[in-house]
GROMACS .gro file of C-alpha atoms in nm:
model
  514
    1LYS     CA    1  20.520  11.127  -2.021
    2SER     CA    2  20.688  10.794  -1.995
    3GLY     CA    3  21.014  10.749  -2.177
    4PHE     CA    4  20.841  10.474  -2.376
    5GLY     CA    5  20.587  10.722  -2.515
    6PRO     CA    6  20.592  10.906  -2.848
    7ARG     CA    7  20.865  11.148  -2.733
    8GLY     CA    8  21.063  10.883  -2.550
    9ARG     CA    9  21.417  10.915  -2.684
   10ASP     CA   10  21.583  10.928  -2.345
   11SER     CA   11  21.833  10.686  -2.205
   12ILE     CA   12  21.568  10.484  -2.024
   13SER     CA   13  21.344  10.419  -2.321
   14ARG     CA   14  21.644  10.303  -2.517
   15MET     CA   15  21.703  10.028  -2.262
   16THR     CA   16  21.395   9.840  -2.394
   17ASP     CA   17  21.516   9.777  -2.748
   18VAL     CA   18  21.165   9.780  -2.893
   19GLU     CA   19  21.029   9.928  -3.211
   20GLU     CA   20  20.724   9.923  -3.436
   21ASN     CA   21  20.686   9.647  -3.693
   22VAL     CA   22  20.594   9.902  -3.959
   23PRO     CA   23  20.825  10.164  -4.108
   24GLY     CA   24  20.880  10.452  -3.866
   25LYS     CA   25  21.126  10.708  -3.748
   26ASP     CA   26  21.463  10.598  -3.624
   27PRO     CA   27  21.476  10.703  -3.257
   28GLY     CA   28  21.856  10.687  -3.249
   29ASP     CA   29  22.064  10.543  -2.974
   30THR     CA   30  22.347  10.785  -2.901
   31GLU     CA   31  22.358  10.960  -2.567
   32SER     CA   32  22.621  11.176  -2.409
   33ARG     CA   33  22.505  11.203  -2.048
   34PRO     CA   34  22.377  10.869  -1.919
   35CYS     CA   35  22.205  11.001  -1.605
   36LYS     CA   36  22.028  11.291  -1.771
   37PRO     CA   37  21.776  11.162  -2.022
   38GLU     CA   38  21.730  11.396  -2.314
   39ASN     CA   39  21.389  11.434  -2.475
   40SER     CA   40  21.407  11.567  -2.826
   41GLY     CA   41  21.125  11.783  -2.952
   42PRO     CA   42  20.873  11.670  -3.210
   43THR     CA   43  21.006  11.630  -3.560
   44ARG     CA   44  20.878  11.878  -3.815
   45GLU     CA   45  20.664  11.724  -4.082
   46ASP     CA   46  20.759  11.769  -4.443
   47LYS     CA   47  20.495  12.016  -4.555
   48SER     CA   48  20.624  12.027  -4.910
   49SER     CA   49  20.527  11.672  -5.004
   50LEU     CA   50  20.190  11.769  -5.146
   51LYS     CA   51  20.345  12.043  -5.354
   52ASP     CA   52  20.616  11.812  -5.483
   53HIS     CA   53  20.371  11.535  -5.586
   54PRO     CA   54  20.029  11.694  -5.652
   55SER     CA   55  19.919  11.421  -5.893
   56ARG     CA   56  19.961  11.126  -5.660
   57LEU     CA   57  19.657  10.996  -5.478
   58ARG     CA   58  19.873  10.867  -5.196
   59ASP     CA   59  19.992  11.216  -5.108
   60THR     CA   60  19.643  11.360  -5.140
   61VAL     CA   61  19.434  11.124  -4.932
   62ASN     CA   62  19.681  10.948  -4.702
   63ASP     CA   63  19.640  11.179  -4.403
   64VAL     CA   64  19.620  10.881  -4.171
   65SER     CA   65  19.959  10.787  -4.036
   66LYS     CA   66  20.136  10.473  -4.154
   67LEU     CA   67  20.080  10.319  -3.813
   68SER     CA   68  19.705  10.388  -3.812
   69SER     CA   69  19.672  10.259  -4.167
   70GLU     CA   70  19.854   9.937  -4.081
   71ILE     CA   71  19.631   9.882  -3.777
   72VAL     CA   72  19.320   9.930  -3.989
   73VAL     CA   73  19.422   9.690  -4.267
   74ASN     CA   74  19.591   9.426  -4.053
   75ARG     CA   75  19.362   9.304  -3.777
   76ASP     CA   76  19.649   9.096  -3.634
   77PHE     CA   77  19.880   9.397  -3.615
   78ARG     CA   78  20.110   9.396  -3.314
   79MET     CA   79  20.400   9.601  -3.193
   80GLU     CA   80  20.700   9.376  -3.160
   81GLU     CA   81  21.036   9.375  -2.991
   82LYS     CA   82  21.323   9.478  -3.214
   83VAL     CA   83  21.572   9.199  -3.267
   84LEU     CA   84  21.904   9.307  -3.415
   85PRO     CA   85  22.106   9.061  -3.624
   86PRO     CA   86  22.382   8.892  -3.422
   87GLY     CA   87  22.711   9.076  -3.456
   88SER     CA   88  22.557   9.370  -3.643
   89LEU     CA   89  22.721   9.710  -3.612
   90GLU     CA   90  22.406   9.864  -3.470
   91GLY     CA   91  22.379   9.584  -3.217
   92ARG     CA   92  22.739   9.623  -3.104
   93ILE     CA   93  22.703  10.000  -3.069
   94ARG     CA   94  22.379   9.965  -2.876
   95GLU     CA   95  22.528   9.705  -2.642
   96THR     CA   96  22.834   9.925  -2.581
   97MET     CA   97  22.619  10.227  -2.497
   98HIS     CA   98  22.395  10.026  -2.268
   99ASP     CA   99  22.691   9.874  -2.085
  100ALA     CA  100  22.843  10.220  -2.041
  101PHE     CA  101  22.518  10.349  -1.892
  102TRP     CA  102  22.483  10.070  -1.639
  103ASP     CA  103  22.855  10.075  -1.552
  104HIS     CA  104  22.817  10.445  -1.477
  105LEU     CA  105  22.521  10.372  -1.250
  106LYS     CA  106  22.716  10.104  -1.065
  107GLU     CA  107  23.006  10.342  -1.017
  108ARG     CA  108  22.778  10.611  -0.871
  109LEU     CA  109  22.608  10.370  -0.629
  110SER     CA  110  22.944  10.227  -0.519
  111ALA     CA  111  23.093  10.567  -0.442
  112THR     CA  112  23.153  10.685  -0.085
  113PRO     CA  113  22.912  10.834  -0.005
  114PRO     CA  114  22.679  10.683  -0.269
  115ASP     CA  115  22.555  10.915  -0.543
  116PHE     CA  116  22.184  10.844  -0.588
  117ASN     CA  117  22.113  11.096  -0.865
  118CYS     CA  118  22.112  10.832  -1.140
  119ALA     CA  119  21.908  10.594  -0.927
  120LEU     CA  120  21.649  10.866  -0.866
  121GLU     CA  121  21.618  10.929  -1.239
  122LEU     CA  122  21.561  10.559  -1.296
  123LEU     CA  123  21.308  10.528  -1.015
  124LYS     CA  124  21.118  10.826  -1.152
  125GLU     CA  125  21.108  10.661  -1.492
  126ILE     CA  126  20.994  10.331  -1.340
  127LYS     CA  127  20.714  10.510  -1.159
  128GLU     CA  128  20.591  10.670  -1.479
  129ILE     CA  129  20.600  10.338  -1.663
  130LEU     CA  130  20.409  10.159  -1.388
  131LEU     CA  131  20.144  10.432  -1.387
  132SER     CA  132  20.113  10.408  -1.765
  133LEU     CA  133  20.034  10.036  -1.733
  134LEU     CA  134  19.728  10.102  -1.517
  135LEU     CA  135  19.373  10.106  -1.648
  136PRO     CA  136  19.161  10.415  -1.570
  137ARG     CA  137  18.961  10.234  -1.304
  138GLN     CA  138  19.266  10.119  -1.106
  139ASN     CA  139  19.271  10.420  -0.873
  140ARG     CA  140  19.376  10.227  -0.562
  141LEU     CA  141  19.692  10.097  -0.729
  142ARG     CA  142  19.759  10.440  -0.872
  143ASN     CA  143  19.750  10.597  -0.526
  144GLU     CA  144  19.964  10.317  -0.385
  145ILE     CA  145  20.235  10.368  -0.649
  146GLU     CA  146  20.226  10.745  -0.601
  147GLU     CA  147  20.279  10.698  -0.228
  148ALA     CA  148  20.545  10.426  -0.246
  149LEU     CA  149  20.745  10.611  -0.511
  150ASP     CA  150  20.696  10.966  -0.387
  151MET     CA  151  20.989  11.134  -0.560
  152ASP     CA  152  21.009  11.424  -0.318
  153LEU     CA  153  21.038  11.184  -0.026
  154LEU     CA  154  21.286  10.962  -0.211
  155LYS     CA  155  21.498  11.267  -0.292
  156GLN     CA  156  21.513  11.360   0.075
  157GLU     CA  157  21.617  11.006   0.166
  158ALA     CA  158  21.887  11.018  -0.102
  159GLU     CA  159  22.021  11.346   0.036
  160HIS     CA  160  22.051  11.183   0.378
  161GLY     CA  161  22.213  10.870   0.232
  162SER     CA  162  21.925  10.648   0.342
  163LEU     CA  163  21.769  10.558   0.005
  164ASN     CA  164  21.695  10.185   0.020
  165VAL     CA  165  21.728  10.076  -0.343
  166PRO     CA  166  21.689   9.698  -0.274
  167HIS     CA  167  21.367   9.760  -0.079
  168LEU     CA  168  21.224   9.977  -0.357
  169SER     CA  169  21.324   9.720  -0.618
  170LYS     CA  170  21.137   9.452  -0.424
  171TYR     CA  171  20.824   9.668  -0.419
  172ILE     CA  172  20.856   9.732  -0.793
  173LEU     CA  173  20.885   9.359  -0.863
  174ASN     CA  174  20.571   9.289  -0.661
  175MET     CA  175  20.385   9.556  -0.857
  176MET     CA  176  20.511   9.413  -1.186
  177ILE     CA  177  20.375   9.071  -1.088
  178LEU     CA  178  20.032   9.230  -1.037
  179LEU     CA  179  20.035   9.422  -1.365
  180CYS     CA  180  20.210   9.193  -1.612
  181ALA     CA  181  20.035   8.965  -1.859
  182PRO     CA  182  20.062   8.591  -1.784
  183VAL     CA  183  20.318   8.555  -2.064
  184ARG     CA  184  20.558   8.776  -1.861
  185ASP     CA  185  20.524   8.592  -1.529
  186GLU     CA  186  20.834   8.382  -1.582
  187ALA     CA  187  21.049   8.682  -1.680
  188VAL     CA  188  20.943   8.875  -1.368
  189GLN     CA  189  21.002   8.575  -1.141
  190LYS     CA  190  21.357   8.540  -1.273
  191LEU     CA  191  21.429   8.895  -1.158
  192GLU     CA  192  21.357   8.793  -0.799
  193ASN     CA  193  21.677   8.586  -0.799
  194ILE     CA  194  21.901   8.882  -0.887
  195SER     CA  195  22.076   9.031  -0.584
  196ASP     CA  196  22.298   9.289  -0.754
  197PRO     CA  197  22.098   9.619  -0.749
  198VAL     CA  198  22.231   9.741  -1.084
  199LEU     CA  199  22.168   9.413  -1.264
  200LEU     CA  200  21.823   9.406  -1.107
  201LEU     CA  201  21.738   9.755  -1.230
  202ARG     CA  202  21.863   9.664  -1.576
  203GLY     CA  203  21.643   9.353  -1.579
  204ILE     CA  204  21.348   9.554  -1.452
  205PHE     CA  205  21.374   9.798  -1.740
  206GLN     CA  206  21.402   9.519  -1.993
  207VAL     CA  207  21.087   9.346  -1.866
  208LEU     CA  208  20.902   9.676  -1.823
  209GLY     CA  209  20.969   9.744  -2.190
  210LEU     CA  210  20.795   9.418  -2.280
  211MET     CA  211  20.507   9.498  -2.046
  212LYS     CA  212  20.474   9.839  -2.206
  213MET     CA  213  20.453   9.670  -2.545
  214ASP     CA  214  20.183   9.436  -2.413
  215MET     CA  215  19.981   9.738  -2.301
  216VAL     CA  216  20.026   9.907  -2.639
  217ASN     CA  217  19.899   9.596  -2.818
  218TYR     CA  218  19.604   9.571  -2.578
  219THR     CA  219  19.516   9.933  -2.652
  220ILE     CA  220  19.548   9.876  -3.026
  221GLN     CA  221  19.306   9.584  -3.011
  222SER     CA  222  19.063   9.793  -2.806
  223VAL     CA  223  19.050  10.089  -3.044
  224GLN     CA  224  19.080   9.894  -3.370
  225PRO     CA  225  18.705   9.873  -3.446
  226GLN     CA  226  18.655  10.246  -3.390
  227LEU     CA  227  18.966  10.328  -3.589
  228GLN     CA  228  18.850  10.110  -3.877
  229GLU     CA  229  18.511  10.281  -3.893
  230HIS     CA  230  18.670  10.625  -3.879
  231SER     CA  231  18.920  10.531  -4.147
  232ILE     CA  232  18.648  10.407  -4.385
  233GLN     CA  233  18.455  10.732  -4.363
  234HIS     CA  234  18.770  10.943  -4.375
  235GLU     CA  235  18.923  10.775  -4.681
  236ARG     CA  236  18.595  10.776  -4.870
  237ALA     CA  237  18.537  11.146  -4.801
  238LYS     CA  238  18.888  11.237  -4.913
  239PHE     CA  239  18.851  11.032  -5.228
  240GLN     CA  240  18.514  11.191  -5.307
  241ASP     CA  241  18.667  11.538  -5.271
  242LEU     CA  242  18.931  11.442  -5.524
  243LEU     CA  243  18.675  11.286  -5.755
  244ASN     CA  244  18.469  11.605  -5.747
  245LYS     CA  245  18.770  11.795  -5.877
  246GLN     CA  246  18.866  11.529  -6.136
  247PRO     CA  247  18.552  11.355  -6.270
  248GLY     CA  248  18.757  11.111  -6.481
  249PHE     CA  249  18.961  10.994  -6.186
  250LEU     CA  250  18.803  10.645  -6.188
  251ASP     CA  251  18.905  10.559  -6.546
  252HIS     CA  252  19.181  10.316  -6.444
  253THR     CA  253  18.952  10.151  -6.189
  254THR     CA  254  18.685  10.107  -6.457
  255ARG     CA  255  18.931   9.943  -6.696
  256TRP     CA  256  19.057   9.719  -6.415
  257LEU     CA  257  18.707   9.585  -6.339
  258THR     CA  258  18.619   9.561  -6.708
  259ARG     CA  259  18.922   9.342  -6.767
  260ALA     CA  260  18.825   9.116  -6.476
  261ALA     CA  261  18.468   9.079  -6.606
  262THR     CA  262  18.596   9.002  -6.956
  263GLU     CA  263  18.831   8.731  -6.827
  264LEU     CA  264  18.550   8.564  -6.633
  265SER     CA  265  18.318   8.575  -6.934
  266ALA     CA  266  18.572   8.407  -7.164
  267PRO     CA  267  18.542   8.028  -7.220
  268LEU     CA  268  18.756   7.816  -6.990
  269PRO     CA  269  19.080   7.703  -7.160
  270SER     CA  270  19.130   7.337  -7.231
  271GLY     CA  271  19.441   7.134  -7.161
  272PRO     CA  272  19.629   6.975  -6.870
  273ASP     CA  273  19.663   7.297  -6.671
  274ALA     CA  274  19.295   7.375  -6.695
  275ALA     CA  275  19.210   7.019  -6.596
  276ASP     CA  276  19.435   7.049  -6.295
  277ALA     CA  277  19.249   7.357  -6.174
  278THR     CA  278  18.899   7.226  -6.237
  279SER     CA  279  18.972   6.887  -6.082
  280LEU     CA  280  18.967   7.053  -5.741
  281ALA     CA  281  18.596   7.135  -5.759
  282CYS     CA  282  18.403   6.891  -5.542
  283SER     CA  283  18.146   7.056  -5.317
  284SER     CA  284  18.429   7.250  -5.160
  285PRO     CA  285  18.581   7.598  -5.157
  286SER     CA  286  18.726   7.514  -5.497
  287GLU     CA  287  18.379   7.452  -5.631
  288ALA     CA  288  18.277   7.801  -5.527
  289ALA     CA  289  18.585   7.948  -5.687
  290ASN     CA  290  18.518   7.775  -6.020
  291SER     CA  291  18.140   7.812  -6.012
  292PRO     CA  292  17.979   7.830  -6.358
  293GLU     CA  293  17.705   8.064  -6.229
  294PRO     CA  294  17.647   8.401  -6.399
  295LEU     CA  295  17.885   8.679  -6.309
  296SER     CA  296  17.825   8.865  -5.985
  297PRO     CA  297  17.998   9.168  -5.832
  298THR     CA  298  18.173   8.935  -5.587
  299MET     CA  299  18.320   8.724  -5.866
  300VAL     CA  300  18.436   9.023  -6.067
  301LEU     CA  301  18.597   9.193  -5.770
  302SER     CA  302  18.767   8.872  -5.660
  303GLN     CA  303  18.916   8.827  -6.005
  304GLY     CA  304  19.019   9.191  -6.011
  305PHE     CA  305  19.198   9.167  -5.678
  306LEU     CA  306  19.379   8.852  -5.789
  307ASN     CA  307  19.493   9.031  -6.105
  308LEU     CA  308  19.660   9.293  -5.885
  309LEU     CA  309  19.901   9.026  -5.763
  310LEU     CA  310  20.017   8.982  -6.122
  311TRP     CA  311  20.038   9.352  -6.204
  312ASP     CA  312  20.329   9.471  -6.414
  313PRO     CA  313  20.531   9.718  -6.200
  314GLU     CA  314  20.586   9.929  -6.513
  315ASP     CA  315  20.211   9.963  -6.575
  316ASP     CA  316  20.104  10.305  -6.445
  317GLU     CA  317  19.734  10.243  -6.501
  318PHE     CA  318  19.692  10.105  -6.150
  319PRO     CA  319  19.334  10.136  -6.013
  320GLU     CA  320  19.296  10.472  -5.842
  321THR     CA  321  19.105  10.315  -5.553
  322LEU     CA  322  19.402  10.093  -5.470
  323LEU     CA  323  19.698  10.327  -5.505
  324MET     CA  324  19.731  10.357  -5.128
  325ASP     CA  325  19.752   9.978  -5.105
  326ARG     CA  326  19.991   9.925  -5.395
  327ALA     CA  327  20.298   9.880  -5.175
  328ARG     CA  328  20.115   9.623  -4.960
  329LEU     CA  329  20.000   9.437  -5.270
  330GLN     CA  330  20.357   9.428  -5.398
  331GLU     CA  331  20.468   9.279  -5.066
  332LEU     CA  332  20.197   9.015  -5.092
  333GLU     CA  333  20.303   8.939  -5.448
  334ALA     CA  334  20.663   8.888  -5.332
  335GLN     CA  335  20.542   8.663  -5.050
  336LEU     CA  336  20.327   8.465  -5.294
  337ARG     CA  337  20.622   8.420  -5.528
  338GLN     CA  338  20.843   8.289  -5.248
  339LEU     CA  339  20.570   8.047  -5.134
  340THR     CA  340  20.533   7.924  -5.491
  341ILE     CA  341  20.905   7.849  -5.509
  342LEU     CA  342  20.909   7.698  -5.159
  343ALA     CA  343  20.622   7.461  -5.236
  344SER     CA  344  20.780   7.373  -5.571
  345VAL     CA  345  21.113   7.294  -5.406
  346LEU     CA  346  20.945   7.072  -5.149
  347LEU     CA  347  20.744   6.894  -5.418
  348VAL     CA  348  21.051   6.823  -5.631
  349SER     CA  349  21.254   6.723  -5.325
  350GLY     CA  350  20.987   6.476  -5.219
  351SER     CA  351  21.021   6.286  -5.545
  352PHE     CA  352  21.395   6.231  -5.477
  353SER     CA  353  21.381   6.174  -5.100
  354GLY     CA  354  21.172   5.860  -5.088
  355SER     CA  355  20.865   5.793  -4.874
  356VAL     CA  356  21.063   5.705  -4.560
  357LEU     CA  357  21.266   6.026  -4.548
  358PHE     CA  358  20.991   6.260  -4.666
  359GLY     CA  359  20.749   6.086  -4.434
  360SER     CA  360  20.952   6.219  -4.140
  361PRO     CA  361  20.793   6.541  -4.008
  362GLN     CA  362  21.127   6.642  -3.855
  363PHE     CA  363  21.308   6.618  -4.187
  364VAL     CA  364  21.037   6.800  -4.380
  365ASP     CA  365  21.026   7.076  -4.119
  366LYS     CA  366  21.403   7.119  -4.129
  367LEU     CA  367  21.413   7.122  -4.510
  368LYS     CA  368  21.135   7.377  -4.514
  369ARG     CA  369  21.312   7.604  -4.262
  370VAL     CA  370  21.642   7.582  -4.450
  371THR     CA  371  21.476   7.658  -4.784
  372LYS     CA  372  21.275   7.951  -4.645
  373ALA     CA  373  21.584   8.105  -4.490
  374LEU     CA  374  21.781   8.072  -4.812
  375LEU     CA  375  21.499   8.221  -5.019
  376VAL     CA  376  21.481   8.525  -4.794
  377VAL     CA  377  21.856   8.587  -4.802
  378GLU     CA  378  21.945   8.489  -5.158
  379PHE     CA  379  21.650   8.644  -5.339
  380LYS     CA  380  21.715   8.986  -5.185
  381SER     CA  381  22.056   9.029  -5.344
  382ARG     CA  382  22.063   8.806  -5.652
  383PRO     CA  383  21.850   8.720  -5.956
  384GLU     CA  384  21.621   8.422  -5.904
  385GLU     CA  385  21.811   8.187  -6.134
  386GLU     CA  386  22.142   8.258  -5.958
  387ALA     CA  387  21.985   8.235  -5.614
  388MET     CA  388  21.825   7.900  -5.697
  389LEU     CA  389  22.169   7.749  -5.758
  390THR     CA  390  22.259   7.806  -5.392
  391VAL     CA  391  21.918   7.684  -5.279
  392SER     CA  392  21.929   7.370  -5.493
  393GLU     CA  393  22.280   7.274  -5.380
  394GLN     CA  394  22.192   7.320  -5.012
  395VAL     CA  395  21.867   7.124  -5.047
  396ALA     CA  396  22.050   6.840  -5.224
  397GLN     CA  397  22.306   6.835  -4.943
  398GLU     CA  398  22.033   6.820  -4.677
  399ILE     CA  399  21.865   6.527  -4.852
  400HIS     CA  400  22.193   6.345  -4.907
  401GLN     CA  401  22.302   6.381  -4.544
  402SER     CA  402  21.961   6.291  -4.402
  403LEU     CA  403  21.947   5.973  -4.611
  404LYS     CA  404  22.287   5.870  -4.474
  405ASN     CA  405  22.186   5.951  -4.116
  406MET     CA  406  21.880   5.730  -4.146
  407GLY     CA  407  22.085   5.442  -4.290
  408LEU     CA  408  21.922   5.473  -4.631
  409ALA     CA  409  22.089   5.466  -4.969
  410ALA     CA  410  22.238   5.807  -5.041
  411LEU     CA  411  22.171   5.989  -5.365
  412SER     CA  412  22.388   5.880  -5.653
  413SER     CA  413  22.587   6.142  -5.839
  414ASP     CA  414  22.342   6.121  -6.130
  415ASN     CA  415  22.040   6.165  -5.902
  416THR     CA  416  22.209   6.453  -5.723
  417ALA     CA  417  22.279   6.627  -6.052
  418SER     CA  418  21.922   6.564  -6.167
  419LEU     CA  419  21.779   6.700  -5.839
  420ILE     CA  420  21.991   7.015  -5.856
  421GLY     CA  421  21.895   7.068  -6.219
  422GLN     CA  422  21.523   7.030  -6.154
  423LEU     CA  423  21.539   7.262  -5.853
  424GLN     CA  424  21.724   7.525  -6.055
  425ASN     CA  425  21.455   7.507  -6.322
  426VAL     CA  426  21.199   7.612  -6.060
  427ALA     CA  427  21.341   7.965  -6.096
  428ARG     CA  428  21.184   7.980  -6.443
  429LYS     CA  429  20.823   8.094  -6.444
  430GLU     CA  430  20.737   7.855  -6.726
  431ASN     CA  431  20.857   7.555  -6.522
  432CYS     CA  432  20.568   7.308  -6.514
  433VAL     CA  433  20.589   7.239  -6.139
  434ARG     CA  434  20.607   7.609  -6.053
  435SER     CA  435  20.324   7.687  -6.294
  436VAL     CA  436  20.091   7.432  -6.133
  437ILE     CA  437  20.177   7.544  -5.779
  438ASP     CA  438  20.131   7.908  -5.873
  439GLN     CA  439  19.792   7.830  -6.024
  440ARG     CA  440  19.685   7.641  -5.712
  441ILE     CA  441  19.789   7.920  -5.475
  442HIS     CA  442  19.592   8.172  -5.681
  443LEU     CA  443  19.294   7.937  -5.668
  444PHE     CA  444  19.333   7.915  -5.289
  445LEU     CA  445  19.338   8.296  -5.261
  446LYS     CA  446  19.028   8.319  -5.476
  447CYS     CA  447  18.856   8.074  -5.241
  448CYS     CA  448  18.963   8.290  -4.948
  449LEU     CA  449  18.794   8.594  -5.100
  450VAL     CA  450  18.472   8.402  -5.163
  451LEU     CA  451  18.446   8.173  -4.860
  452GLY     CA  452  18.705   8.291  -4.608
  453VAL     CA  453  19.047   8.166  -4.507
  454GLN     CA  454  18.956   7.896  -4.256
  455ARG     CA  455  18.708   7.721  -4.482
  456SER     CA  456  18.948   7.739  -4.775
  457LEU     CA  457  19.218   7.569  -4.568
  458LEU     CA  458  18.993   7.264  -4.528
  459ASP     CA  459  19.039   7.167  -4.892
  460LEU     CA  460  19.393   7.258  -4.989
  461PRO     CA  461  19.499   7.138  -5.335
  462GLY     CA  462  19.779   6.886  -5.360
  463GLY     CA  463  20.128   7.023  -5.309
  464LEU     CA  464  20.014   7.301  -5.074
  465THR     CA  465  19.964   7.112  -4.749
  466LEU     CA  466  20.331   7.155  -4.652
  467ILE     CA  467  20.294   7.535  -4.660
  468GLU     CA  468  19.953   7.549  -4.492
  469ALA     CA  469  20.062   7.788  -4.215
  470GLU     CA  470  20.225   8.026  -4.462
  471LEU     CA  471  19.920   8.016  -4.688
  472ALA     CA  472  19.693   8.097  -4.394
  473GLU     CA  473  19.903   8.405  -4.318
  474LEU     CA  474  19.908   8.514  -4.682
  475GLY     CA  475  19.535   8.454  -4.722
  476GLN     CA  476  19.449   8.650  -4.409
  477LYS     CA  477  19.657   8.950  -4.517
  478PHE     CA  478  19.504   8.943  -4.865
  479VAL     CA  479  19.147   8.913  -4.737
  480SER     CA  480  19.194   9.189  -4.478
  481LEU     CA  481  19.335   9.427  -4.737
  482THR     CA  482  19.062   9.361  -4.993
  483TYR     CA  483  18.788   9.372  -4.730
  484HIS     CA  484  18.891   9.715  -4.609
  485ASN     CA  485  18.922   9.840  -4.965
  486GLN     CA  486  18.569   9.717  -5.042
  487GLN     CA  487  18.435   9.886  -4.732
  488VAL     CA  488  18.583  10.217  -4.841
  489PHE     CA  489  18.521  10.208  -5.216
  490GLY     CA  490  18.222   9.971  -5.241
  491PRO     CA  491  17.978  10.239  -5.362
  492TYR     CA  492  18.213  10.332  -5.648
  493TYR     CA  493  18.260   9.969  -5.747
  494THR     CA  494  17.882   9.915  -5.751
  495GLU     CA  495  17.829  10.207  -5.989
  496ILE     CA  496  18.099  10.080  -6.224
  497LEU     CA  497  17.967   9.723  -6.220
  498LYS     CA  498  17.619   9.843  -6.312
  499SER     CA  499  17.754   9.916  -6.657
  500LEU     CA  500  17.932   9.580  -6.681
  501LEU     CA  501  17.675   9.334  -6.547
  502PRO     CA  502  17.302   9.283  -6.597
  503PRO     CA  503  17.100   9.494  -6.349
  504ALA     CA  504  16.956   9.192  -6.170
  505GLN     CA  505  17.301   9.055  -6.090
  506VAL     CA  506  17.424   9.387  -5.953
  507LEU     CA  507  17.121   9.431  -5.730
  508GLU     CA  508  17.148   9.073  -5.607
  509THR     CA  509  17.483   9.134  -5.440
  510GLU     CA  510  17.582   9.497  -5.396
  511VAL     CA  511  17.951   9.551  -5.338
  512ALA     CA  512  17.885   9.790  -5.053
  513SER     CA  513  17.741   9.506  -4.845
  514LEU     CA  514  18.032   9.265  -4.893
   0.00000   0.00000   0.00000
């Protein structure tokens, strides 16, 4: 197998610096013998987990790996290159180990006579990677690679001191040009300008790692439909087995849907906030979201899914059908909260910046990037109210400096203090600006569930246009998660809704067909 495969913990696979974008095992980076890649055996699974947590649905039905589950739920799932923070300890250690490896190779090739053992190991690895990039029908290229990189022949040439590493590298580059995706053309072409054989091999392995990742993502996209169908049947069967043993296992799910139906049946509240929400209805996605029509399974489920984004972490009565997705829902809730604060900050900032400054796309983009970065860093380690002090001060400084740079009147000390104070207040959930933005984002997500993401983006409520790209990402994740959940548990939802809605409404739109 290639060193980039499931067991690839050898020195060559570590040269690529790539990892999954979902939680996985840490492959480790330490190596003691650079020229002798070491493959570690498969890790033993923890067989005691079910015994330790027999009551948890996650441990009972989640036989599908985390990777498979992520692929099924996220249709845009991709494996991505690992990027270590600049100056991080892990990054420095990795760089040191990599440098040591390639320095050792250079030393061996520069010896008299040259020692080609390391080079042969690398060429063997390259051959395996190139073969792994081929499609099943590409037999001619497969035979060509096997012949050009015949390891027995190359070993004989090395023993006689006649191994032509530059010539082989040139052949490998030509093959990479044939096999790489268009996005990698430039990276491969840059390698052609490298004359040092060691630097060239190092560059080859770096680009091959990216090409390997491209092939993995291509394969994922190819098998995704089949994997989704298998997952639906698998999860439903596992859940039914559990339900057969515990007939009352859907109690929390029933209460969850009952609450959603009750909320939709209640009269609409009056007041400024209610007016703000209903003012968006105008033959648009918002109109569908606020439709006065009788309750349907679609409406109840949509409301139920939205309620999950407001779920109290201390509430253990989480719907049984969504326990496997609870962590993902919590991540979406955190993302929604950050977008609410981001949009609120931009809205407040716009009222202090003036039309000229805030009418500059460059300024707005910069302010948005600065605010997003601060929210990610500050909110991880500090309470919201403390974190917002840093955010508000930095935003005020950006506005002040940008006004000066454009030759406009800078913020007075009073206006600066007022801006910082209003931005700090955004940390409070009862803040009027934050409350309105939060309500509008929830309305947008409800539209996404009813009409789809793209159509919902056509009629964004005021204050959300500056975060359109982020909302599209959030909406797509939310819709994908709820869609898969409906596909798996639709029959159970239909049975529950039969007791909550008039028969005609349930038959009109069965959940299983959503």
